[in-house]
CSV table of N, CA and C in Angstrom, one decimal:
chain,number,residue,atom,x,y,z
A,127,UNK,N,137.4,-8.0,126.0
A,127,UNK,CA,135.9,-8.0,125.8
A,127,UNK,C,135.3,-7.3,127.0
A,128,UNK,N,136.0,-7.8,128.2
A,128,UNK,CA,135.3,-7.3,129.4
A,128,UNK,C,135.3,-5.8,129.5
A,129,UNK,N,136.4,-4.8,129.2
A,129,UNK,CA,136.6,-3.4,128.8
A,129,UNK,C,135.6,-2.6,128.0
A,130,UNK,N,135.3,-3.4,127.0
A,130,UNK,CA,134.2,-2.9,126.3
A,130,UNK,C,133.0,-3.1,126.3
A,131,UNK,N,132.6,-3.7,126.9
A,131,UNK,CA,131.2,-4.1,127.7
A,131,UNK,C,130.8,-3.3,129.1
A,132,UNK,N,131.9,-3.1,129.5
A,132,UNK,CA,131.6,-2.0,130.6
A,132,UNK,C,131.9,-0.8,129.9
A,133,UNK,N,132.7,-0.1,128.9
A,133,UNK,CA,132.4,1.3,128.5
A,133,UNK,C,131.5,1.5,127.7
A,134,UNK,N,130.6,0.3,127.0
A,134,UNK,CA,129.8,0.7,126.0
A,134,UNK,C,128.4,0.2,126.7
A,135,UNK,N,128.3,0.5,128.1
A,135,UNK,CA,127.2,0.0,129.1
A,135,UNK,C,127.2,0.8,130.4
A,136,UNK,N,125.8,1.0,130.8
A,136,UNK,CA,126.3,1.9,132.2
A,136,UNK,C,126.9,1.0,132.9
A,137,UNK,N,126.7,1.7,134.1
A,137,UNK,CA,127.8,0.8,135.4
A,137,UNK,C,126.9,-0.6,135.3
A,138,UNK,N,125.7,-0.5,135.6
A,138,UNK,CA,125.2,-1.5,135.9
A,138,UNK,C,124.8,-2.9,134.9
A,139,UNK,N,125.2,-2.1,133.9
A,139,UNK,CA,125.2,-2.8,132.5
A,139,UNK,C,123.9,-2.9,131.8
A,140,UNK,N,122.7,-2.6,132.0
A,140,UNK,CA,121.6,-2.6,131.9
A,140,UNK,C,121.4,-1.8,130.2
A,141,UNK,N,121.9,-0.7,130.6
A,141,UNK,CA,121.6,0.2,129.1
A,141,UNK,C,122.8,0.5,128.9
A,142,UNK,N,122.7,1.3,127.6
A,142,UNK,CA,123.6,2.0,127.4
A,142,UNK,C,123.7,3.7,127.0
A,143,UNK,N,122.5,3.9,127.7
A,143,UNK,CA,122.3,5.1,127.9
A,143,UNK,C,123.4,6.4,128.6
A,144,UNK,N,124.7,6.3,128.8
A,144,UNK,CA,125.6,6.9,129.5
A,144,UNK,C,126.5,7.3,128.1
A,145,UNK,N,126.8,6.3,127.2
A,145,UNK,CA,127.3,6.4,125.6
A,145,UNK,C,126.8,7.8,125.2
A,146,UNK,N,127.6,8.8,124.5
A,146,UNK,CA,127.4,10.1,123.9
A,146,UNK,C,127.9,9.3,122.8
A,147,UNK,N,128.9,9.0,122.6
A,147,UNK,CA,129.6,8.6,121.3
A,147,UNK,C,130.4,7.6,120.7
A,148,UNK,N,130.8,7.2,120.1
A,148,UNK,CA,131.4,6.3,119.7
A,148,UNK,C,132.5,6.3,118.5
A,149,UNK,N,133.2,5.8,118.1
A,149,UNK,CA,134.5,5.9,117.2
A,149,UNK,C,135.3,4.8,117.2
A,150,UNK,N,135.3,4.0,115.8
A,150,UNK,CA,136.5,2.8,115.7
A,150,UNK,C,137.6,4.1,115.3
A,151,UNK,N,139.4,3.3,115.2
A,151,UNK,CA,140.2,3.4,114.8
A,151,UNK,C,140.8,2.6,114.3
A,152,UNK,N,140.7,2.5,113.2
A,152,UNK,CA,142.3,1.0,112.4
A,152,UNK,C,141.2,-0.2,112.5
A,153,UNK,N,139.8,0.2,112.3
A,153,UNK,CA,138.8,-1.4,112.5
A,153,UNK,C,138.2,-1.0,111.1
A,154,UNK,N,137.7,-2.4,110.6
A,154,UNK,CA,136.7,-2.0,109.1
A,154,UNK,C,135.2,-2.2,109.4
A,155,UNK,N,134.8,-1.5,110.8
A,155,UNK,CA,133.6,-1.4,111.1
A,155,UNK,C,133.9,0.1,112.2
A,156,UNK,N,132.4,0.2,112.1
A,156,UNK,CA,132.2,1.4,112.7
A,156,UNK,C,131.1,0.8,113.9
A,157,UNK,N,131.0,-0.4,113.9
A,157,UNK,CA,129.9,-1.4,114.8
A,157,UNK,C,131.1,-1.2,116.4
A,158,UNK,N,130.5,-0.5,117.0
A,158,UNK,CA,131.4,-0.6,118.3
A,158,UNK,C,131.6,-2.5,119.1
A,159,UNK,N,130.2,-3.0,119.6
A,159,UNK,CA,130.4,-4.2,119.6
A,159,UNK,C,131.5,-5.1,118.9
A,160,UNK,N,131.2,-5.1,117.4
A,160,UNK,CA,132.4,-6.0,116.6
A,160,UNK,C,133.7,-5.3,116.6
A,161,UNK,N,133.8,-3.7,116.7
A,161,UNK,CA,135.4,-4.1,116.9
A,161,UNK,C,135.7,-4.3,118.2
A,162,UNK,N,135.3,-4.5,119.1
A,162,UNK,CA,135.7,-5.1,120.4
A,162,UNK,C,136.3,-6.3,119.8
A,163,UNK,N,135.1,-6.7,119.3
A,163,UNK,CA,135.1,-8.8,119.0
A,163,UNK,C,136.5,-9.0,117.9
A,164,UNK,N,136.5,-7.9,117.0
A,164,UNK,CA,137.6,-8.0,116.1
A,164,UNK,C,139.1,-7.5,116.7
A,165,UNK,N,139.3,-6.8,118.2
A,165,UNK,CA,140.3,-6.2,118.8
A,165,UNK,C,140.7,-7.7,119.5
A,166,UNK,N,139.7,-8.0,120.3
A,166,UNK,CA,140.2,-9.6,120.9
A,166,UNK,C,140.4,-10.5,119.6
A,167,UNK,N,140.1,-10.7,118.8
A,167,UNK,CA,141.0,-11.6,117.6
A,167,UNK,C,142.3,-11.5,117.1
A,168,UNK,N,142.9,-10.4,116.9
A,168,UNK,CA,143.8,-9.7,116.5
A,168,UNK,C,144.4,-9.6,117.9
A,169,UNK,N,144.1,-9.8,119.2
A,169,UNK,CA,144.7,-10.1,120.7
A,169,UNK,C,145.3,-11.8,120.8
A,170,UNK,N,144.0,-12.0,120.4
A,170,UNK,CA,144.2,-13.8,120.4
A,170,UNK,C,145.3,-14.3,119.3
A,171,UNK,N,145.3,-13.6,118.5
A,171,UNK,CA,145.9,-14.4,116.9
A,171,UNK,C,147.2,-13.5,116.5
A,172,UNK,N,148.0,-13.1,117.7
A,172,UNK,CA,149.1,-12.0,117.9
A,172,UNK,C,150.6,-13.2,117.3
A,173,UNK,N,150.6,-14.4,117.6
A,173,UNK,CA,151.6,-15.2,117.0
A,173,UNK,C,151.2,-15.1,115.6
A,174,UNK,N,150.1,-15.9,115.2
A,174,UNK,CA,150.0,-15.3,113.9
A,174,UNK,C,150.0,-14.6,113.1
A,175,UNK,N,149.5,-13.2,113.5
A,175,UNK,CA,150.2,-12.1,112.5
A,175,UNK,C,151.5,-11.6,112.3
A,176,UNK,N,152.8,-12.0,113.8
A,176,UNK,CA,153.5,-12.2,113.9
A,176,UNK,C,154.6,-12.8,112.7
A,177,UNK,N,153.7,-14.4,112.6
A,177,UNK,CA,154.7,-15.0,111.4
A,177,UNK,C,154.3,-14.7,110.1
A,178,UNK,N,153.1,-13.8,110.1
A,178,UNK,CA,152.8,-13.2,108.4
A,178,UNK,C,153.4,-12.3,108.3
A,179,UNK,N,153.8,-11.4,109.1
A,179,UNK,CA,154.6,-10.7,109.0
A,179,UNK,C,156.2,-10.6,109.0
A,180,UNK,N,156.3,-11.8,108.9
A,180,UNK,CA,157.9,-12.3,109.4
A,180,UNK,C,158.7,-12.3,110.5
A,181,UNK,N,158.2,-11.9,111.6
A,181,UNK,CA,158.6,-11.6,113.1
A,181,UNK,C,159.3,-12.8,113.5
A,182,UNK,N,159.4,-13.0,114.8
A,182,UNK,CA,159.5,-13.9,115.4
A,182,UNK,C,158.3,-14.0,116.3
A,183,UNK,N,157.9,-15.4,116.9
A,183,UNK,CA,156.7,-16.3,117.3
A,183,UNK,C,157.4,-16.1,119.0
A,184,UNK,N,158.3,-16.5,118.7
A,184,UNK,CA,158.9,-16.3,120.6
A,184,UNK,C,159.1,-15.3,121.3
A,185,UNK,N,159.1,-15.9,122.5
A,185,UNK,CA,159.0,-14.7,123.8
A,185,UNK,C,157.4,-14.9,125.0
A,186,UNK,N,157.5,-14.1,125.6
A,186,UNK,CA,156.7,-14.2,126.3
A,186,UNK,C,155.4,-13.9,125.6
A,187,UNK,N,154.4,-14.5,126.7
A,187,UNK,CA,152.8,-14.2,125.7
A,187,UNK,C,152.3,-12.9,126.8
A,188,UNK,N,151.8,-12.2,125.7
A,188,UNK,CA,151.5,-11.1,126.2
A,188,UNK,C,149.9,-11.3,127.2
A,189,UNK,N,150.0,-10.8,128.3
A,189,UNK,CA,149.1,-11.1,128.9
A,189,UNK,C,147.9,-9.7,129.2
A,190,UNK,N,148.1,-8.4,129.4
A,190,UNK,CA,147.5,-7.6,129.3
A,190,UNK,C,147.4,-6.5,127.9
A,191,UNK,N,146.2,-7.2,126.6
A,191,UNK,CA,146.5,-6.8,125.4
A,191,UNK,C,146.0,-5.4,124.8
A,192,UNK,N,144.9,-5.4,126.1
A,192,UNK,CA,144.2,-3.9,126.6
A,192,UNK,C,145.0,-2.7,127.4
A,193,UNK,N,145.1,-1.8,126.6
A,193,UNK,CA,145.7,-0.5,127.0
A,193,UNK,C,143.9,0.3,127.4
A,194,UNK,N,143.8,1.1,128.3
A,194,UNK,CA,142.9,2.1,128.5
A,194,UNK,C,143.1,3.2,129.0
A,195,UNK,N,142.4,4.4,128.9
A,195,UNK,CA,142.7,5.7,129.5
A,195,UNK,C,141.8,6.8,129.2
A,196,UNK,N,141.7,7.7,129.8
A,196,UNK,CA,140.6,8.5,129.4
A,196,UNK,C,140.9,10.2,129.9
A,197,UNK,N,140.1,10.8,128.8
A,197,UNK,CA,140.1,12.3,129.0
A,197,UNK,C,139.3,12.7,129.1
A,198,UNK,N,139.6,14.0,130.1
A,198,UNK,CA,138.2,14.9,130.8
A,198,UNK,C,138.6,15.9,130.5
A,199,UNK,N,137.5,16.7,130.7
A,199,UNK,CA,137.3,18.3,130.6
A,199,UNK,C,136.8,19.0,131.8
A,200,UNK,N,137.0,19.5,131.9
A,200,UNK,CA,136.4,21.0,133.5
A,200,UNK,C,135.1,21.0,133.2
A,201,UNK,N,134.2,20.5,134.4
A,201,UNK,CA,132.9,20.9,134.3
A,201,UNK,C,132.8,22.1,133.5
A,202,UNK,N,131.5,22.5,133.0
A,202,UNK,CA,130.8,23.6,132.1
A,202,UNK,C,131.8,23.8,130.9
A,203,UNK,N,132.9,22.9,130.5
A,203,UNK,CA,133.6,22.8,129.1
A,203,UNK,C,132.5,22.3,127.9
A,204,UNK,N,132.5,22.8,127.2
A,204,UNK,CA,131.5,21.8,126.1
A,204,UNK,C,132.2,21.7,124.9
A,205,UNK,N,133.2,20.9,125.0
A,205,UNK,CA,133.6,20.4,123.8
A,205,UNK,C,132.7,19.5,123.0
A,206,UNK,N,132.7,19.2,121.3
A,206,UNK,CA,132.0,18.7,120.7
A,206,UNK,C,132.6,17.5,120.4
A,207,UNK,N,131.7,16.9,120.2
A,207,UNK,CA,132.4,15.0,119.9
A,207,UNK,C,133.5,14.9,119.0
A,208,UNK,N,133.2,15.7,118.2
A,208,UNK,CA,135.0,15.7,116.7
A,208,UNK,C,135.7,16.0,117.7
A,209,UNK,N,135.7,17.5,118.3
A,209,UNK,CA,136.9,17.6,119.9
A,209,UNK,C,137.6,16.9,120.5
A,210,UNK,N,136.7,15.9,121.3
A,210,UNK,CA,136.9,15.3,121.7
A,210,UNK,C,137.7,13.8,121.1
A,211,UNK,N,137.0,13.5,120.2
A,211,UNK,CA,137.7,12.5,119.3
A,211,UNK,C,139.3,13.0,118.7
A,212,UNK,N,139.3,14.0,118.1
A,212,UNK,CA,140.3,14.5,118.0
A,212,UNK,C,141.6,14.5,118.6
A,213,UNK,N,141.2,14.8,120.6
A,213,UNK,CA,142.1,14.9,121.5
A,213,UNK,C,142.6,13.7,121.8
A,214,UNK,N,141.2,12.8,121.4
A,214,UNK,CA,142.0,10.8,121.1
A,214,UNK,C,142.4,10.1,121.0
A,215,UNK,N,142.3,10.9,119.2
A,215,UNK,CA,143.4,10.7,118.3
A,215,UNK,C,144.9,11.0,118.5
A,216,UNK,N,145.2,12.1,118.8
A,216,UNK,CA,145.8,12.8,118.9
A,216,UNK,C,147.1,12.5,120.3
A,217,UNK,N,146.5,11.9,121.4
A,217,UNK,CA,147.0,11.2,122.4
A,217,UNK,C,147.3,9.6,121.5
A,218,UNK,N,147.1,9.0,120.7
A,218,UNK,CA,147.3,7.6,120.3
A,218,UNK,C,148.5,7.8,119.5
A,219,UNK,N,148.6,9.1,118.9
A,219,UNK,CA,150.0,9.5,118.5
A,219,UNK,C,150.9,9.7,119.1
A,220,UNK,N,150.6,10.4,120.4
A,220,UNK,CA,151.5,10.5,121.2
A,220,UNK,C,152.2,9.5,121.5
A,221,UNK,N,151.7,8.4,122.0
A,221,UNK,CA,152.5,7.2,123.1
A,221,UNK,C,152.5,6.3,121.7
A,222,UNK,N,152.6,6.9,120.1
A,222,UNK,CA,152.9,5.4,119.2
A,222,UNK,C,151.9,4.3,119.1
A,223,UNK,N,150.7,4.9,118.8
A,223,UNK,CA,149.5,3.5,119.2
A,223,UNK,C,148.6,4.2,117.7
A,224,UNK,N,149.1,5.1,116.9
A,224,UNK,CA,148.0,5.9,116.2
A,224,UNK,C,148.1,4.5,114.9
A,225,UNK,N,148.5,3.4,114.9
A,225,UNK,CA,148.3,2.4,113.6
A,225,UNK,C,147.5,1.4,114.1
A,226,UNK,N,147.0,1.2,116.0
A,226,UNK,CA,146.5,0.2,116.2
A,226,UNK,C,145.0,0.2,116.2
A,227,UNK,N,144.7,-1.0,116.4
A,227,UNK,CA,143.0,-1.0,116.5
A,227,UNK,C,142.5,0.1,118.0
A,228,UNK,N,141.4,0.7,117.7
A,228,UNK,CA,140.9,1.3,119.3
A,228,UNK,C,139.6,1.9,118.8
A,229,UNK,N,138.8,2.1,120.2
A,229,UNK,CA,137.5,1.9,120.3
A,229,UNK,C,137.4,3.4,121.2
A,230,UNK,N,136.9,4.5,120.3
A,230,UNK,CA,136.7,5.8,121.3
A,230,UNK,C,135.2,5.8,122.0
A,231,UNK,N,135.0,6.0,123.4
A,231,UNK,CA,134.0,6.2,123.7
A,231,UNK,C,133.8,7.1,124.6
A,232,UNK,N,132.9,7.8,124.1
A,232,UNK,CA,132.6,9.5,125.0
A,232,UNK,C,131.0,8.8,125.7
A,233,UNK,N,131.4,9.6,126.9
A,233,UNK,CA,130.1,9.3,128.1
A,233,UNK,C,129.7,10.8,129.0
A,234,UNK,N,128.0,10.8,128.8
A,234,UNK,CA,127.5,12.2,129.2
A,234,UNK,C,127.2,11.7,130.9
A,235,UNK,N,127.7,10.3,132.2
A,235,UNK,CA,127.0,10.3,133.2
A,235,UNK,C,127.7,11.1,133.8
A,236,UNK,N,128.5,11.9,133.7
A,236,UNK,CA,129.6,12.8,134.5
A,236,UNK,C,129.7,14.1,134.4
A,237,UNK,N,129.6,15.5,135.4
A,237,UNK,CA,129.3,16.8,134.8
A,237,UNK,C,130.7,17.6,134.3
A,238,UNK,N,131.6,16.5,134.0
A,238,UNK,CA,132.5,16.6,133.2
A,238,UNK,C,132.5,16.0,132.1
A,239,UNK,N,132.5,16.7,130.4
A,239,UNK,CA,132.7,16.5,129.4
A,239,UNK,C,133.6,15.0,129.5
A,240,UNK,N,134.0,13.6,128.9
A,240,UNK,CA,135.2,12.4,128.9
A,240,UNK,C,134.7,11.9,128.0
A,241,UNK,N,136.3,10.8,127.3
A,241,UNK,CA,136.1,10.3,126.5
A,241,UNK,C,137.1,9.1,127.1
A,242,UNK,N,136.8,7.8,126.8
A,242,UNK,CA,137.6,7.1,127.1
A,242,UNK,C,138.7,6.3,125.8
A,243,UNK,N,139.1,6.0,125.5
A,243,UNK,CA,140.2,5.4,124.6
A,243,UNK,C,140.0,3.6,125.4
A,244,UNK,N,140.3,3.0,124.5
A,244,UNK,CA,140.5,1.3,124.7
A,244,UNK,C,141.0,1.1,123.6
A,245,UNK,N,142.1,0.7,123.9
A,245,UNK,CA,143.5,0.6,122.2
A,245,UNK,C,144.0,-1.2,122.4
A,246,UNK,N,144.2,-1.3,121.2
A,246,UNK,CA,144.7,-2.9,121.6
A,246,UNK,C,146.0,-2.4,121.3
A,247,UNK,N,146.9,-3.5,122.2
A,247,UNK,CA,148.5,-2.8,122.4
A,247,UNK,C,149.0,-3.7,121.2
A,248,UNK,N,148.6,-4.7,121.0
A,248,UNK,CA,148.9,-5.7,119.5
A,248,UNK,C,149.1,-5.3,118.3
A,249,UNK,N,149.6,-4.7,117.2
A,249,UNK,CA,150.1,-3.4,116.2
A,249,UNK,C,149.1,-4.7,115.3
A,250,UNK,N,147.9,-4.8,114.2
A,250,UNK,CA,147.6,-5.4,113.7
A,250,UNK,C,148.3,-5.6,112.5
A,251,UNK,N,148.9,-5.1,111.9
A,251,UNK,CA,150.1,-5.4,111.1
A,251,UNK,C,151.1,-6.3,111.1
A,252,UNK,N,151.7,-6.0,112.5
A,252,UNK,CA,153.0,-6.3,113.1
A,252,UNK,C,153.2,-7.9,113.3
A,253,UNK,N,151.3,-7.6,114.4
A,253,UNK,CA,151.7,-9.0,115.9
A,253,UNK,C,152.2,-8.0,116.9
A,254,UNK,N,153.2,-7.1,116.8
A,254,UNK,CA,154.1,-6.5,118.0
A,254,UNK,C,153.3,-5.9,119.2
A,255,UNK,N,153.6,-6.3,120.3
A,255,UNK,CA,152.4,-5.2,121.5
A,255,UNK,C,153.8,-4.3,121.4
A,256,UNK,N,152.9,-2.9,121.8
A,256,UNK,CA,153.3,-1.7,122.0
A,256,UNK,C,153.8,-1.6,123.4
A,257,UNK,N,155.4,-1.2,123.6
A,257,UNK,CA,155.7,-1.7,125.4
A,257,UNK,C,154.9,-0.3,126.1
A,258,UNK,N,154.5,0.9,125.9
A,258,UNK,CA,153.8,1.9,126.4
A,258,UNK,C,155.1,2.3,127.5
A,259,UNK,N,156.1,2.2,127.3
A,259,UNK,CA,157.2,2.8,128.4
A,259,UNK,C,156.6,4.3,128.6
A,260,UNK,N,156.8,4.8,129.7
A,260,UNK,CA,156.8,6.2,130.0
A,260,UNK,C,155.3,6.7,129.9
A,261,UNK,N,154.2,5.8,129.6
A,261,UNK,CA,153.1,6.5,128.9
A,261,UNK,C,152.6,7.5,129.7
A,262,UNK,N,152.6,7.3,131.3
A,262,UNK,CA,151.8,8.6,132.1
A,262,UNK,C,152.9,9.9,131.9
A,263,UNK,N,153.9,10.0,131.6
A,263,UNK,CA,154.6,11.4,131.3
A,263,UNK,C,154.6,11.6,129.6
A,264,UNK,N,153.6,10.9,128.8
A,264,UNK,CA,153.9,11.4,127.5
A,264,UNK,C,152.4,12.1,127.9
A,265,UNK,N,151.6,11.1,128.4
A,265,UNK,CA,150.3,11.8,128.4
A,265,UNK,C,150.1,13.0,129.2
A,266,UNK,N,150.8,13.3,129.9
A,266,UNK,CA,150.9,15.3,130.7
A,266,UNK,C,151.6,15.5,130.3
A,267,UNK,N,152.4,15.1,129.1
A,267,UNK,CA,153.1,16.3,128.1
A,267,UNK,C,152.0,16.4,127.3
A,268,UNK,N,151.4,16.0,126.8
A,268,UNK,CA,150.3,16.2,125.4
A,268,UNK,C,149.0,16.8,126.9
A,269,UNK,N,148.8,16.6,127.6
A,269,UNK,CA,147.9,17.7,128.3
A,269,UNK,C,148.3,18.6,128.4
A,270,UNK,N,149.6,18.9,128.6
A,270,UNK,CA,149.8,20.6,128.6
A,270,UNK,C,150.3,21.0,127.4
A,271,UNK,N,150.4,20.6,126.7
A,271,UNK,CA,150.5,20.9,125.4
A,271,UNK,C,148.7,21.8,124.8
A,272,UNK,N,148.1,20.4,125.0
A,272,UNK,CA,146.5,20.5,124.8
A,272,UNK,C,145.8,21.9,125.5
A,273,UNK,N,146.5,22.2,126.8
A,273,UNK,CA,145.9,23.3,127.6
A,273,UNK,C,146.3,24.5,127.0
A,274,UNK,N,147.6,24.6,126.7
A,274,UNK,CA,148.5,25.9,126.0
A,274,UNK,C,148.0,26.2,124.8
A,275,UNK,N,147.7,24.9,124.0
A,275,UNK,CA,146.8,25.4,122.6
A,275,UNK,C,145.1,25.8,122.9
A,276,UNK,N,144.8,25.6,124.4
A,276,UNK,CA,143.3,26.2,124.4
A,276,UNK,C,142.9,27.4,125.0
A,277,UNK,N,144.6,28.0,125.0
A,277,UNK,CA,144.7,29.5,126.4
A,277,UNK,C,144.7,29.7,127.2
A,278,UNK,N,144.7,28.3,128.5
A,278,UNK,CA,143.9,27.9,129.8
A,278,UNK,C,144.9,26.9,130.5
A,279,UNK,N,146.3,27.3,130.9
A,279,UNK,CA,146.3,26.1,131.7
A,279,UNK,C,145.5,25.9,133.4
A,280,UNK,N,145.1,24.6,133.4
A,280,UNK,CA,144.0,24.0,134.5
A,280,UNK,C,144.9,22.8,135.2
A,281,UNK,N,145.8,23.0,135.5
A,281,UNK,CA,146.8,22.6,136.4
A,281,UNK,C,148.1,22.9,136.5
A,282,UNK,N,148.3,23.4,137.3
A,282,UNK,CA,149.7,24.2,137.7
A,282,UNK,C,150.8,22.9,137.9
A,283,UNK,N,150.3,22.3,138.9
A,283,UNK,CA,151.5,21.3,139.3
A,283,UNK,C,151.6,20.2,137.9
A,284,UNK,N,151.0,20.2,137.0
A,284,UNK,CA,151.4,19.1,135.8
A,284,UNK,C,152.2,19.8,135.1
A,285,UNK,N,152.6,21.4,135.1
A,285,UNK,CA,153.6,21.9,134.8
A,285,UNK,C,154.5,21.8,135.0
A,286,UNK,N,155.0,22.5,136.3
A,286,UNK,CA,155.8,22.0,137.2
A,286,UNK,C,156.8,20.8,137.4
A,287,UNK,N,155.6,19.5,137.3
A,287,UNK,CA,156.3,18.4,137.5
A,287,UNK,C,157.0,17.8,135.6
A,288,UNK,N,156.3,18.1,134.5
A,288,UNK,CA,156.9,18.3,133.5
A,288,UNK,C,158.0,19.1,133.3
A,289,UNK,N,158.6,20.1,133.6
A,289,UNK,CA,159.4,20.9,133.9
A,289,UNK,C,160.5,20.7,134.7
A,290,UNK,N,160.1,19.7,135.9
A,290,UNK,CA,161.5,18.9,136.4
A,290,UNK,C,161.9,17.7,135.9
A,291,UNK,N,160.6,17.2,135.0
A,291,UNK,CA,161.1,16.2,134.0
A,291,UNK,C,162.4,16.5,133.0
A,292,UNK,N,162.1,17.1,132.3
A,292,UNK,CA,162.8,17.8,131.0
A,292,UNK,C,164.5,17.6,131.3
C-alpha cells in the first residue's frame, strides 16, 4: 500500500499532480487506488490461492510481496505514454512477471521522460511469489536490447558489462 501512495502522490503527498499516467495489469479495474488495495489482497491471501490452486501452504511467508523498478529516458526524449507502457510491459515479460497483477505509473516531475512499474511478486493464479533471480542483468539485457531497436545506444559500459556476462 505504502508503494503506491507514494507513486501515485508527489513526494510530499499532498497532490497528485506529478502522475502523467496510469495503467493496471492482470487487475479488473483500471481504478489505480483499488488495484493497489486489490494487489495487497492477493499479497495477504497468497496461502489461499495457494490451496485453490492445489499448491502447497508451507514454507516460509513471503515478506517483501512488492517488486518495483522504473524506466527513464534521456532528457529531450519524448516518448508517448503507449511507449512507455509498452517498454513496461515488455520488461514484465522479461523477468516472468507478465501474468501478475501491476500498477504502471508514468511521472512528468523529472526532465527525464519515467515510468515506474509496482508488480505484486504473488502470481494471482498460482499463490507462487516470483523468486526475481538475476533480475538486474535481465533488465540491461532488455535495455540494450530496447536501445538497439531505437538506433541509439546511450550507454556503452551496459554493453560491455553484458558482454562479459554472456
Amino acid at each position: 500500500m505504502g508503494a503506491g501512495q507514494y507513486y501515485l502522490h508527489d513526494k510530499k503527498a499532498e497532490t497528485s499532480e506529478r502522475v502523467a499516467v496510469t495503467r493496471t495489469v492482470n487487475l479488473p479495474t483500471n481504478d489505480p487506488g483499488k488495484a493497489i488495495r486489490l494487489m495487497a489482497y492477493t499479497a495477504m491471501h497468497q496461502s489461499e490461492i495457494k490451496a485453490r490452486a492445489g499448491g502447497s501452504t508451507r514454507g516460509r511467508k513471503l515478506t517483501d510481496p512488492v517488486y518495483c523498478y522504473s524506466l527513464s529516458w534521456a532528457p529531450g526524449e519524448e516518448p508517448s505514454q503507449e511507449e512507455m507502457i509498452g517498454a513496461a510491459q515488455e520488461t514484465l515479460k522479461k523477468l516472468g512477471l507478465e501474468k501478475h497483477e501491476a500498477l504502471l505509473v508514468g511521472h512528468n516531475d523529472e526532465p527525464h521522460p519515467h515510468i515506474h512499474v509496482i508488480v505484486n511478486r504473488v502470481n494471482p493464479e498460482t499463490g507462487v511469489a516470483a523468486p526475481l533471480k538475476m533480475d538486474h542483468l535481465k533488465l540491461s539485457s532488455w535495455a540494450e536490447e530496447f536501445e538497439r531497436r531505437q538506433g541509439q545506444i546511450r550507454c556503452e559500459q551496459r554493453v560491455e558489462n553484458n558482454r562479459r556476462r554472456d
